[in-house]
Short mmCIF file of N, CA and C in Angstrom, two decimals:
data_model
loop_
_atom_site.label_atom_id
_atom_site.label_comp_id
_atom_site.label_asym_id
_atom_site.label_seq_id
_atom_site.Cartn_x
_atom_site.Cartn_y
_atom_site.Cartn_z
N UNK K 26 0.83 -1.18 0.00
CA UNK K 26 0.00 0.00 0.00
C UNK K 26 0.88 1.25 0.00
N UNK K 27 0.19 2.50 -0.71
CA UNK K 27 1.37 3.53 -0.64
C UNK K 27 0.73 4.63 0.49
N UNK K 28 2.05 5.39 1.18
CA UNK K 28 1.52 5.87 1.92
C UNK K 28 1.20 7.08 1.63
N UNK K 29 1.28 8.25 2.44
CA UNK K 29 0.49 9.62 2.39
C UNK K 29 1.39 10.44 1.59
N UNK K 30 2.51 10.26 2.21
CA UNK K 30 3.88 10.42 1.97
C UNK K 30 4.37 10.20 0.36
N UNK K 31 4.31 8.99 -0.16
CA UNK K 31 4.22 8.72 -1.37
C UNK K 31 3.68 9.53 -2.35
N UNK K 32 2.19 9.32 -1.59
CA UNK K 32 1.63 10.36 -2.71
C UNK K 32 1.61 11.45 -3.31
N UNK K 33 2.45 12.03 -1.60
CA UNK K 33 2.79 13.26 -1.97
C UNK K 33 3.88 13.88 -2.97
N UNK K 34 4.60 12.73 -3.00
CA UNK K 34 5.95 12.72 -3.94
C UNK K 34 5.47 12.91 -5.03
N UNK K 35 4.67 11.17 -5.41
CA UNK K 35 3.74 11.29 -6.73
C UNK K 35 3.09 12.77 -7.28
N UNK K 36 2.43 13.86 -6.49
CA UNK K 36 1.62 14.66 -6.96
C UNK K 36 3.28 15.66 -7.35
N UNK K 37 4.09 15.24 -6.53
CA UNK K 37 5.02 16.34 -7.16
C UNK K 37 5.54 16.33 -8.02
N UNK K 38 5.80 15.07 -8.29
CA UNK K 38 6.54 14.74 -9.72
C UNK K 38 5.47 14.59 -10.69
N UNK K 39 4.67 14.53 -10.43
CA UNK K 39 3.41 14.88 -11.56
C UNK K 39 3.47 16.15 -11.83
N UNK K 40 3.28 17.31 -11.55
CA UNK K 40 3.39 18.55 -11.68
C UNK K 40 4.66 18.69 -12.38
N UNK K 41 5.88 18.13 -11.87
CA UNK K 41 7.06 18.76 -12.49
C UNK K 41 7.19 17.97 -13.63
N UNK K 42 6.88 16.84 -13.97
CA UNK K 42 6.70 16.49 -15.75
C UNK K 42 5.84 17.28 -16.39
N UNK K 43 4.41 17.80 -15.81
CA UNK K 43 2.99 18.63 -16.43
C UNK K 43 3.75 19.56 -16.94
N UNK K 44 4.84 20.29 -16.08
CA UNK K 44 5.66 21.56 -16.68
C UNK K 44 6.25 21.41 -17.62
N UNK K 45 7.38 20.17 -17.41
CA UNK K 45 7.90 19.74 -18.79
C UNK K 45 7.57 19.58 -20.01
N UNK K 46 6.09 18.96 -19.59
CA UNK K 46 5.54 18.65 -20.80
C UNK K 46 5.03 19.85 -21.85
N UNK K 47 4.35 20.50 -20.70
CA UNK K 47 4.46 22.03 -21.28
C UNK K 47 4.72 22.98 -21.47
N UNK K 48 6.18 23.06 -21.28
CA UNK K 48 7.29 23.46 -22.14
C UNK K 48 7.45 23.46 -23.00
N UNK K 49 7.63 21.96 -23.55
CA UNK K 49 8.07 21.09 -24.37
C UNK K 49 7.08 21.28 -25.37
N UNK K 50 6.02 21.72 -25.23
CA UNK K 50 5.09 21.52 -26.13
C UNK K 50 4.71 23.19 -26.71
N UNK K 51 5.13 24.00 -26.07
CA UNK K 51 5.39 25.60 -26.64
C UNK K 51 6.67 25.43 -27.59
N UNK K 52 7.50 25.14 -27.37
CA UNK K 52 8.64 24.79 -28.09
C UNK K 52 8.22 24.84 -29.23
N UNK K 53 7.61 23.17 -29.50
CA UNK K 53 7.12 22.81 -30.79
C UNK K 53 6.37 23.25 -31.30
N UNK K 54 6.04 24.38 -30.82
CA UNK K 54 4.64 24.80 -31.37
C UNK K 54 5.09 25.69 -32.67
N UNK K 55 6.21 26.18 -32.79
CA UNK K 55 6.69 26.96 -33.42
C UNK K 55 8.19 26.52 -34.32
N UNK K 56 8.48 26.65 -35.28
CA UNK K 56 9.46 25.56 -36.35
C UNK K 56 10.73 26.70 -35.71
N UNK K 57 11.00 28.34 -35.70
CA UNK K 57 11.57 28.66 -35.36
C UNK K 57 11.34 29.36 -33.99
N UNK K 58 11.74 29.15 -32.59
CA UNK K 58 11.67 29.91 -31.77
C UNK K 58 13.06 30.81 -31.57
N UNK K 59 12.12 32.06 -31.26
CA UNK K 59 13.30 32.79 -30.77
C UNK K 59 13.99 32.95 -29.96
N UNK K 60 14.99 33.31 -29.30
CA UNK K 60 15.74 33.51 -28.33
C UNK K 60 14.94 33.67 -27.33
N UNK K 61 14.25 34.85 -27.07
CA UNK K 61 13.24 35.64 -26.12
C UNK K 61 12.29 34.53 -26.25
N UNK K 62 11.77 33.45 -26.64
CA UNK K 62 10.52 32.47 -26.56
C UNK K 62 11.35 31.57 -25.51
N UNK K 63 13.01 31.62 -26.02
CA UNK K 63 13.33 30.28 -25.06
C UNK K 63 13.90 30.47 -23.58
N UNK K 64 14.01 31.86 -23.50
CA UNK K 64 14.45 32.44 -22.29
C UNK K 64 13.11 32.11 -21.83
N UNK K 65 12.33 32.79 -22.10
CA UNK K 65 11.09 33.15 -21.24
C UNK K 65 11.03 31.53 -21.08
N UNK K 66 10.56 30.41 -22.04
CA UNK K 66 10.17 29.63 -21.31
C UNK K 66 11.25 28.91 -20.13
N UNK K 67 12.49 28.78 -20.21
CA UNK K 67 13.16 28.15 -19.30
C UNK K 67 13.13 29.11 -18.04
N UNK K 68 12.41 30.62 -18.05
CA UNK K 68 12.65 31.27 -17.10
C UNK K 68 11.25 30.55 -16.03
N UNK K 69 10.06 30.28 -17.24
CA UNK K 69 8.95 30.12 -16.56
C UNK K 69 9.42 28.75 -16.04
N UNK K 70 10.07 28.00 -16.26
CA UNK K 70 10.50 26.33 -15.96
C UNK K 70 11.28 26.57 -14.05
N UNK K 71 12.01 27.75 -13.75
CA UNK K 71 12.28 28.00 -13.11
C UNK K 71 11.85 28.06 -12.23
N UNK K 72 10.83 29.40 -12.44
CA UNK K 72 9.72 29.80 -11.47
C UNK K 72 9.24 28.47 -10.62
N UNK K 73 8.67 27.53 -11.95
CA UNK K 73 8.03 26.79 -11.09
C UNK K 73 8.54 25.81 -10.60
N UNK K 74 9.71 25.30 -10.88
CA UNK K 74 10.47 24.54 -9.71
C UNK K 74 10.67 25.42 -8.72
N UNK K 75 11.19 26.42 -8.39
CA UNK K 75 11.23 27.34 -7.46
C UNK K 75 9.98 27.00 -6.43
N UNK K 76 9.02 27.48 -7.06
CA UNK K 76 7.74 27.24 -6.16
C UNK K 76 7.66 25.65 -6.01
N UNK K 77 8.01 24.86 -7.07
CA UNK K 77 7.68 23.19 -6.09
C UNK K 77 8.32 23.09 -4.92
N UNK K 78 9.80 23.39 -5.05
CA UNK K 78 10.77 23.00 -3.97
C UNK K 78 10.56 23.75 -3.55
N UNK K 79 10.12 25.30 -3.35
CA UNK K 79 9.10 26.13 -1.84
C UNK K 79 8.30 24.98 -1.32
N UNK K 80 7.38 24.80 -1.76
CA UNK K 80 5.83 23.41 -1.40
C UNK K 80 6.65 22.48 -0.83
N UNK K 81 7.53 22.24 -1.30
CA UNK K 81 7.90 20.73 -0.55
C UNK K 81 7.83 20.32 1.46
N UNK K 82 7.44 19.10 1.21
CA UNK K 82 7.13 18.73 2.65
C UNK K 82 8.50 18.23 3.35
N UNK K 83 8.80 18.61 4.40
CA UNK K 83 9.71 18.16 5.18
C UNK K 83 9.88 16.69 4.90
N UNK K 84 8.37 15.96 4.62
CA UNK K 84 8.55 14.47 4.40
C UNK K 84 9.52 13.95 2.97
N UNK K 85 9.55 14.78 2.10
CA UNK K 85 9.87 14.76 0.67
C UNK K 85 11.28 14.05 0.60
N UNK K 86 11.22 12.59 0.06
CA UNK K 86 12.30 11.96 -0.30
C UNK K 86 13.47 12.50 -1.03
N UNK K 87 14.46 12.79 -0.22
CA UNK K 87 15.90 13.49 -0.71
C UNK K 87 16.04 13.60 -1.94
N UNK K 88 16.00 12.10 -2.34
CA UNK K 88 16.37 11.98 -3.96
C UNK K 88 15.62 13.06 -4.63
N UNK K 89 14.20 13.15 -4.68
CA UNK K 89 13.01 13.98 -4.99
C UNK K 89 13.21 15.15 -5.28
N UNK K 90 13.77 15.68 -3.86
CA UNK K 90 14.24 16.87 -3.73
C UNK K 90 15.31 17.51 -4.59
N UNK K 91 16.48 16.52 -4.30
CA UNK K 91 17.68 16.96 -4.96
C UNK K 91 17.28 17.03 -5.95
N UNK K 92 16.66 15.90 -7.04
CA UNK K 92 16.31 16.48 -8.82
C UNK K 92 15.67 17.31 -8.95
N UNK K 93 14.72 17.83 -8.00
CA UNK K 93 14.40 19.43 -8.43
C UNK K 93 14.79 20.06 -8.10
N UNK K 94 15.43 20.35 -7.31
CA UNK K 94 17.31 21.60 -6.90
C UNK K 94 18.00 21.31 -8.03
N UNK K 95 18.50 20.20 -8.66
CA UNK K 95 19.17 19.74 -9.71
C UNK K 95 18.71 20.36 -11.19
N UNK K 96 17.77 20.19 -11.45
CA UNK K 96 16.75 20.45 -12.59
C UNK K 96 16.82 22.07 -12.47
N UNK K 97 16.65 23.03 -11.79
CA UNK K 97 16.59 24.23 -11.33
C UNK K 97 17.72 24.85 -11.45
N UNK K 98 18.96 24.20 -11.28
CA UNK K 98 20.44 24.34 -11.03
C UNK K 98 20.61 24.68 -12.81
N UNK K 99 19.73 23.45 -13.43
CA UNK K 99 20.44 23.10 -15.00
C UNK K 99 19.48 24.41 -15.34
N UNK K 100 18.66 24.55 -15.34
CA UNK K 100 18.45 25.59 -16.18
C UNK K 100 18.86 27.35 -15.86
N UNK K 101 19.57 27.12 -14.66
CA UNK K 101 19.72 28.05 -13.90
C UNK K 101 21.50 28.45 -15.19
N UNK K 102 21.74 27.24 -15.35
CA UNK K 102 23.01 26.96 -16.41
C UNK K 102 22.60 27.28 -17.72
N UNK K 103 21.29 27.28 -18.47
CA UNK K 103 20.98 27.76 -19.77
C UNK K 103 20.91 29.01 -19.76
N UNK K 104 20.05 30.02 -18.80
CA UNK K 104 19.88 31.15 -18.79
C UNK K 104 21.00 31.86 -18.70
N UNK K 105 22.37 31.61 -17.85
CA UNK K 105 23.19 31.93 -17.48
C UNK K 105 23.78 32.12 -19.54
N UNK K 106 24.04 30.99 -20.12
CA UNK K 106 24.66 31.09 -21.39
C UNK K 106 23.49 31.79 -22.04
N UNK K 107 22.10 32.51 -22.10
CA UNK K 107 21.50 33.11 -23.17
C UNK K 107 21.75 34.56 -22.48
N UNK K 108 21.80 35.21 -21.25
CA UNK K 108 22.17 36.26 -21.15
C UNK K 108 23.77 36.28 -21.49
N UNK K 109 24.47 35.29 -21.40
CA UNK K 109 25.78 35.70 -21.65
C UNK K 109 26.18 35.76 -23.79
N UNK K 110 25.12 35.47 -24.00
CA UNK K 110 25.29 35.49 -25.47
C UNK K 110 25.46 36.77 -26.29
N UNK K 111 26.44 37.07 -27.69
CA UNK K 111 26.51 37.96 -27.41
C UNK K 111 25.39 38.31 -28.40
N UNK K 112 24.51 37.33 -28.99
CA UNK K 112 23.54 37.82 -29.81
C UNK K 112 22.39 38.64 -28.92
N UNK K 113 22.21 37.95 -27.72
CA UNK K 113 20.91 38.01 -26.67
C UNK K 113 21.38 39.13 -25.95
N UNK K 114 22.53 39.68 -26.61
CA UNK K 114 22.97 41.32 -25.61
C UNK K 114 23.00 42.21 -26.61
N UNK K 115 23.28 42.01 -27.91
CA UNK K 115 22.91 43.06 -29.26
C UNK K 115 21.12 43.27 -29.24
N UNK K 116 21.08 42.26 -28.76
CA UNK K 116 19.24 42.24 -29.95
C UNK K 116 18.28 43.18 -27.97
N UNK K 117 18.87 42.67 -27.12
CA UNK K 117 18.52 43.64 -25.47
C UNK K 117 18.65 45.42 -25.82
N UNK K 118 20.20 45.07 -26.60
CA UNK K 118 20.50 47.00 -26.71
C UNK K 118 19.86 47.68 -27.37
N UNK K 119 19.36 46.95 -28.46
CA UNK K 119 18.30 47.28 -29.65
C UNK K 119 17.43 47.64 -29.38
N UNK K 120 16.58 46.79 -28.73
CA UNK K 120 15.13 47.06 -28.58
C UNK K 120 15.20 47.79 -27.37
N UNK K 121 16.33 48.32 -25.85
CA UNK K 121 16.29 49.21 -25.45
C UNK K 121 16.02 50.62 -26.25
N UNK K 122 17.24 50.34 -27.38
CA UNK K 122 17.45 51.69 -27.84
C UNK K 122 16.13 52.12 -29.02
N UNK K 123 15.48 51.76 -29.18
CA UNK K 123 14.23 51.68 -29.77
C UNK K 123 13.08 51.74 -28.88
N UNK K 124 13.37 51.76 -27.59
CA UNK K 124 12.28 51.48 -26.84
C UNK K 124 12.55 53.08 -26.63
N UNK K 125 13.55 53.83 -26.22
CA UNK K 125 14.02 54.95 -25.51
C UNK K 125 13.97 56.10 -25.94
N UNK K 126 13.90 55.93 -28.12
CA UNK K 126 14.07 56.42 -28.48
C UNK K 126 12.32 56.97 -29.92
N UNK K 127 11.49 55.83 -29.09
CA UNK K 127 10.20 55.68 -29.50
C UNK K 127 10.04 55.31 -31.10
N UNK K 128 10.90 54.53 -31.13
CA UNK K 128 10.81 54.26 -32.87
C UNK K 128 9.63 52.84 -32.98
N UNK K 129 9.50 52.21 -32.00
CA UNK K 129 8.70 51.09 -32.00
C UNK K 129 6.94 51.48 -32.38
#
């Protein structure tokens, strides 16, 4: 029999594939995404591990835990290389300087 505990794992890792999945499925939605589509979504991928591993129960099996600290970590590693890009810092100055300068 599984316990309370279990389930609770279960509902978490349910949620954190639901995200994946729909992610994964904005992605494809589009043949070319842009830079700014893939930031935003790995930013939103963040968020919400952020908030799972907030939720988490003191009961929450380590392993559990750690892959979503882990998972959070890795994308914490993509964002890190799209702000450091130097395309994703030309195309930022741009649309600042277009934003500033009301040409939009």
């Amino acid at each position: 029999e599984i316990s309370f505990e279990e389930w609770e794992a279960i509902a978490i890792v349910t949620k954190w594939l639901r995200l994946y999945r729909d992610a994964t499925v904005d992605m494809s939605v589009t043949k070319r995404p842009t830079v700014s589509e893939v930031d935003a979504v790995f930013r939103g991928l963040q968020e919400h591990l952020r908030e799972c591993i907030r939720e988490l129960p003191e009961s929450t099996p380590r392993p559990l835990r750690d892959g979503l600290i882990n998972a959070h970590y890795k994308l914490s590693d993509y964002s890190y290389l799209f702000e450091g890009s130097p395309f994703y810092t030309w195309a930022s100055r741009m649309l600042s300087h277009h934003l500033s300068h009301g040409d939009l």
